[in-house]
Amino acid sequence: IVALISLSFGGAVGLMFLMLGCALPQYNQYWPLFVLFFYILSPIPYCIARRLVDDTDATSNACKELAIFLTTGIVVSAFGLPIVFARAQLIYWGACALVLTGNTVIFATILGFFLVFGSNDDFSWQQW
């Protein structure tokens, strides 16, 4: 239960940094909220690959490698988007720093979720 509370606290802190980067009166631009799409998309390739791949094989698997590659591309894009917005002067650099801090916390929380809850696989698609 401590892990669940820690992960939820990390998610709340990360979203707080994202909202501060958008809603503080000196910034007042909501363009950085587009990184929410990256938060939603980032675990999807790995979750799909985990369902398709048999983990008994000790060698590298192309499906799992592709999922890690796509996830890495999504994470890098989430860090690049606020920088592009700041360079295009759509948002201020202070807002960019807050969003990048929020990205770091959120992606660390997502990674922590997979490390804590990813080992036991009690979920079955037959339940649906």
PDB file of C-alpha atoms in Angstrom:
ATOM      1  CA  ILE A   1       0.000   0.000   0.000  1.00  0.00           C
ATOM      2  CA  VAL A   2       3.001   2.288   0.567  1.00  0.00           C
ATOM      3  CA  ALA A   3       3.980   1.902  -3.085  1.00  0.00           C
ATOM      4  CA  LEU A   4       0.478   2.820  -4.233  1.00  0.00           C
ATOM      5  CA  ILE A   5       0.418   5.919  -2.035  1.00  0.00           C
ATOM      6  CA  SER A   6       3.897   6.936  -3.218  1.00  0.00           C
ATOM      7  CA  LEU A   7       2.935   6.511  -6.873  1.00  0.00           C
ATOM      8  CA  SER A   8      -0.256   8.528  -6.473  1.00  0.00           C
ATOM      9  CA  PHE A   9       1.661  11.262  -4.658  1.00  0.00           C
ATOM     10  CA  GLY A  10       4.236  11.321  -7.462  1.00  0.00           C
ATOM     11  CA  GLY A  11       1.503  11.614 -10.073  1.00  0.00           C
ATOM     12  CA  ALA A  12      -0.151  14.447  -8.170  1.00  0.00           C
ATOM     13  CA  VAL A  13       3.142  16.342  -7.789  1.00  0.00           C
ATOM     14  CA  GLY A  14       3.943  15.916 -11.488  1.00  0.00           C
ATOM     15  CA  LEU A  15       0.527  17.173 -12.547  1.00  0.00           C
ATOM     16  CA  MET A  16       0.885  20.068 -10.111  1.00  0.00           C
ATOM     17  CA  PHE A  17       4.092  21.168 -11.854  1.00  0.00           C
ATOM     18  CA  LEU A  18       2.355  20.888 -15.223  1.00  0.00           C
ATOM     19  CA  MET A  19      -0.594  22.984 -14.037  1.00  0.00           C
ATOM     20  CA  LEU A  20       1.726  25.549 -12.480  1.00  0.00           C
ATOM     21  CA  GLY A  21       3.497  25.878 -15.820  1.00  0.00           C
ATOM     22  CA  CYS A  22       0.152  26.601 -17.435  1.00  0.00           C
ATOM     23  CA  ALA A  23      -1.902  28.525 -14.918  1.00  0.00           C
ATOM     24  CA  LEU A  24       0.440  30.874 -13.056  1.00  0.00           C
ATOM     25  CA  PRO A  25      -0.578  34.462 -13.811  1.00  0.00           C
ATOM     26  CA  GLN A  26       2.769  35.408 -15.364  1.00  0.00           C
ATOM     27  CA  TYR A  27       2.587  32.437 -17.807  1.00  0.00           C
ATOM     28  CA  ASN A  28      -1.178  32.063 -18.489  1.00  0.00           C
ATOM     29  CA  GLN A  29      -0.741  29.847 -21.583  1.00  0.00           C
ATOM     30  CA  TYR A  30      -2.239  26.392 -21.752  1.00  0.00           C
ATOM     31  CA  TRP A  31      -0.219  24.998 -24.668  1.00  0.00           C
ATOM     32  CA  PRO A  32       1.833  22.716 -22.381  1.00  0.00           C
ATOM     33  CA  LEU A  33      -1.273  20.664 -21.619  1.00  0.00           C
ATOM     34  CA  PHE A  34      -0.631  18.844 -24.898  1.00  0.00           C
ATOM     35  CA  VAL A  35       1.947  16.736 -23.037  1.00  0.00           C
ATOM     36  CA  LEU A  36      -0.998  14.956 -21.373  1.00  0.00           C
ATOM     37  CA  PHE A  37      -1.377  13.001 -24.610  1.00  0.00           C
ATOM     38  CA  PHE A  38       2.184  11.735 -24.188  1.00  0.00           C
ATOM     39  CA  TYR A  39       1.453  10.677 -20.605  1.00  0.00           C
ATOM     40  CA  ILE A  40      -1.451   8.575 -21.867  1.00  0.00           C
ATOM     41  CA  LEU A  41       0.399   7.173 -24.890  1.00  0.00           C
ATOM     42  CA  SER A  42       3.686   6.266 -23.201  1.00  0.00           C
ATOM     43  CA  PRO A  43       2.704   2.978 -21.492  1.00  0.00           C
ATOM     44  CA  ILE A  44       0.583   1.661 -24.379  1.00  0.00           C
ATOM     45  CA  PRO A  45       3.328   0.107 -26.597  1.00  0.00           C
ATOM     46  CA  TYR A  46       4.939  -1.714 -23.694  1.00  0.00           C
ATOM     47  CA  CYS A  47       1.601  -3.007 -22.392  1.00  0.00           C
ATOM     48  CA  ILE A  48       0.707  -4.335 -25.840  1.00  0.00           C
ATOM     49  CA  ALA A  49       4.126  -5.960 -26.212  1.00  0.00           C
ATOM     50  CA  ARG A  50       3.822  -7.630 -22.817  1.00  0.00           C
ATOM     51  CA  ARG A  51       0.587  -9.247 -23.957  1.00  0.00           C
ATOM     52  CA  LEU A  52       2.031 -10.455 -27.257  1.00  0.00           C
ATOM     53  CA  VAL A  53       5.412 -11.715 -26.051  1.00  0.00           C
ATOM     54  CA  ASP A  54       6.132 -14.893 -24.135  1.00  0.00           C
ATOM     55  CA  ASP A  55       8.572 -13.919 -21.362  1.00  0.00           C
ATOM     56  CA  THR A  56      10.029 -17.426 -21.024  1.00  0.00           C
ATOM     57  CA  ASP A  57      12.474 -16.681 -23.836  1.00  0.00           C
ATOM     58  CA  ALA A  58      15.675 -15.216 -22.404  1.00  0.00           C
ATOM     59  CA  THR A  59      16.861 -13.677 -25.676  1.00  0.00           C
ATOM     60  CA  SER A  60      15.866 -10.284 -26.985  1.00  0.00           C
ATOM     61  CA  ASN A  61      12.541 -10.095 -28.731  1.00  0.00           C
ATOM     62  CA  ALA A  62      11.851  -7.797 -31.686  1.00  0.00           C
ATOM     63  CA  CYS A  63       8.336  -6.936 -30.502  1.00  0.00           C
ATOM     64  CA  LYS A  64       9.523  -5.908 -27.062  1.00  0.00           C
ATOM     65  CA  GLU A  65      12.443  -3.942 -28.528  1.00  0.00           C
ATOM     66  CA  LEU A  66      10.063  -2.097 -30.862  1.00  0.00           C
ATOM     67  CA  ALA A  67       7.781  -1.280 -27.921  1.00  0.00           C
ATOM     68  CA  ILE A  68      10.703   0.127 -25.930  1.00  0.00           C
ATOM     69  CA  PHE A  69      11.795   2.143 -28.979  1.00  0.00           C
ATOM     70  CA  LEU A  70       8.305   3.606 -29.462  1.00  0.00           C
ATOM     71  CA  THR A  71       7.989   4.372 -25.749  1.00  0.00           C
ATOM     72  CA  THR A  72      11.355   6.133 -25.831  1.00  0.00           C
ATOM     73  CA  GLY A  73      10.210   8.203 -28.808  1.00  0.00           C
ATOM     74  CA  ILE A  74       7.044   9.221 -26.970  1.00  0.00           C
ATOM     75  CA  VAL A  75       8.978  10.198 -23.833  1.00  0.00           C
ATOM     76  CA  VAL A  76      11.544  12.221 -25.812  1.00  0.00           C
ATOM     77  CA  SER A  77       8.701  13.961 -27.653  1.00  0.00           C
ATOM     78  CA  ALA A  78       7.097  14.868 -24.334  1.00  0.00           C
ATOM     79  CA  PHE A  79      10.318  16.564 -23.282  1.00  0.00           C
ATOM     80  CA  GLY A  80      10.839  18.187 -26.679  1.00  0.00           C
ATOM     81  CA  LEU A  81       7.375  19.716 -27.089  1.00  0.00           C
ATOM     82  CA  PRO A  82       7.678  22.320 -24.286  1.00  0.00           C
ATOM     83  CA  ILE A  83      11.141  23.260 -25.541  1.00  0.00           C
ATOM     84  CA  VAL A  84       9.748  23.783 -29.049  1.00  0.00           C
ATOM     85  CA  PHE A  85       6.911  25.861 -27.595  1.00  0.00           C
ATOM     86  CA  ALA A  86       9.389  27.990 -25.659  1.00  0.00           C
ATOM     87  CA  ARG A  87      11.660  28.471 -28.687  1.00  0.00           C
ATOM     88  CA  ALA A  88       8.622  29.515 -30.763  1.00  0.00           C
ATOM     89  CA  GLN A  89       7.727  31.943 -27.952  1.00  0.00           C
ATOM     90  CA  LEU A  90       4.327  30.373 -27.366  1.00  0.00           C
ATOM     91  CA  ILE A  91       5.218  29.855 -23.696  1.00  0.00           C
ATOM     92  CA  TYR A  92       7.800  31.382 -21.387  1.00  0.00           C
ATOM     93  CA  TRP A  93      10.999  29.571 -20.414  1.00  0.00           C
ATOM     94  CA  GLY A  94       9.894  29.447 -16.767  1.00  0.00           C
ATOM     95  CA  ALA A  95       6.756  27.595 -17.810  1.00  0.00           C
ATOM     96  CA  CYS A  96       8.931  25.287 -19.908  1.00  0.00           C
ATOM     97  CA  ALA A  97      11.073  24.505 -16.861  1.00  0.00           C
ATOM     98  CA  LEU A  98       7.995  23.721 -14.760  1.00  0.00           C
ATOM     99  CA  VAL A  99       6.591  21.444 -17.464  1.00  0.00           C
ATOM    100  CA  LEU A 100       9.930  19.644 -17.853  1.00  0.00           C
ATOM    101  CA  THR A 101      10.043  19.114 -14.091  1.00  0.00           C
ATOM    102  CA  GLY A 102       6.509  17.743 -14.207  1.00  0.00           C
ATOM    103  CA  ASN A 103       7.493  15.459 -17.092  1.00  0.00           C
ATOM    104  CA  THR A 104      10.392  14.077 -15.088  1.00  0.00           C
ATOM    105  CA  VAL A 105       8.190  13.342 -12.088  1.00  0.00           C
ATOM    106  CA  ILE A 106       5.337  11.837 -14.127  1.00  0.00           C
ATOM    107  CA  PHE A 107       7.569   9.561 -16.205  1.00  0.00           C
ATOM    108  CA  ALA A 108       9.424   8.470 -13.074  1.00  0.00           C
ATOM    109  CA  THR A 109       6.014   7.635 -11.588  1.00  0.00           C
ATOM    110  CA  ILE A 110       5.024   5.638 -14.690  1.00  0.00           C
ATOM    111  CA  LEU A 111       8.342   3.773 -14.553  1.00  0.00           C
ATOM    112  CA  GLY A 112       7.818   3.140 -10.844  1.00  0.00           C
ATOM    113  CA  PHE A 113       4.383   1.730 -11.566  1.00  0.00           C
ATOM    114  CA  PHE A 114       5.814  -0.784 -14.023  1.00  0.00           C
ATOM    115  CA  LEU A 115       8.610  -1.720 -11.634  1.00  0.00           C
ATOM    116  CA  VAL A 116       6.267  -2.217  -8.673  1.00  0.00           C
ATOM    117  CA  PHE A 117       3.222  -3.765 -10.340  1.00  0.00           C
ATOM    118  CA  GLY A 118       4.716  -5.197 -13.530  1.00  0.00           C
ATOM    119  CA  SER A 119       6.201  -8.401 -12.144  1.00  0.00           C
ATOM    120  CA  ASN A 120       3.022 -10.246 -11.133  1.00  0.00           C
ATOM    121  CA  ASP A 121       0.663 -10.709 -14.035  1.00  0.00           C
ATOM    122  CA  ASP A 122      -2.671 -11.755 -12.563  1.00  0.00           C
ATOM    123  CA  PHE A 123      -4.703  -9.881 -15.161  1.00  0.00           C
ATOM    124  CA  SER A 124      -6.372 -11.922 -17.886  1.00  0.00           C
ATOM    125  CA  TRP A 125      -8.072 -10.698 -21.039  1.00  0.00           C
ATOM    126  CA  GLN A 126     -10.710 -13.433 -20.558  1.00  0.00           C
ATOM    127  CA  GLN A 127     -12.228 -11.262 -17.840  1.00  0.00           C
ATOM    128  CA  TRP A 128     -13.465  -8.887 -20.521  1.00  0.00           C
TER     129      TRP A 128
END
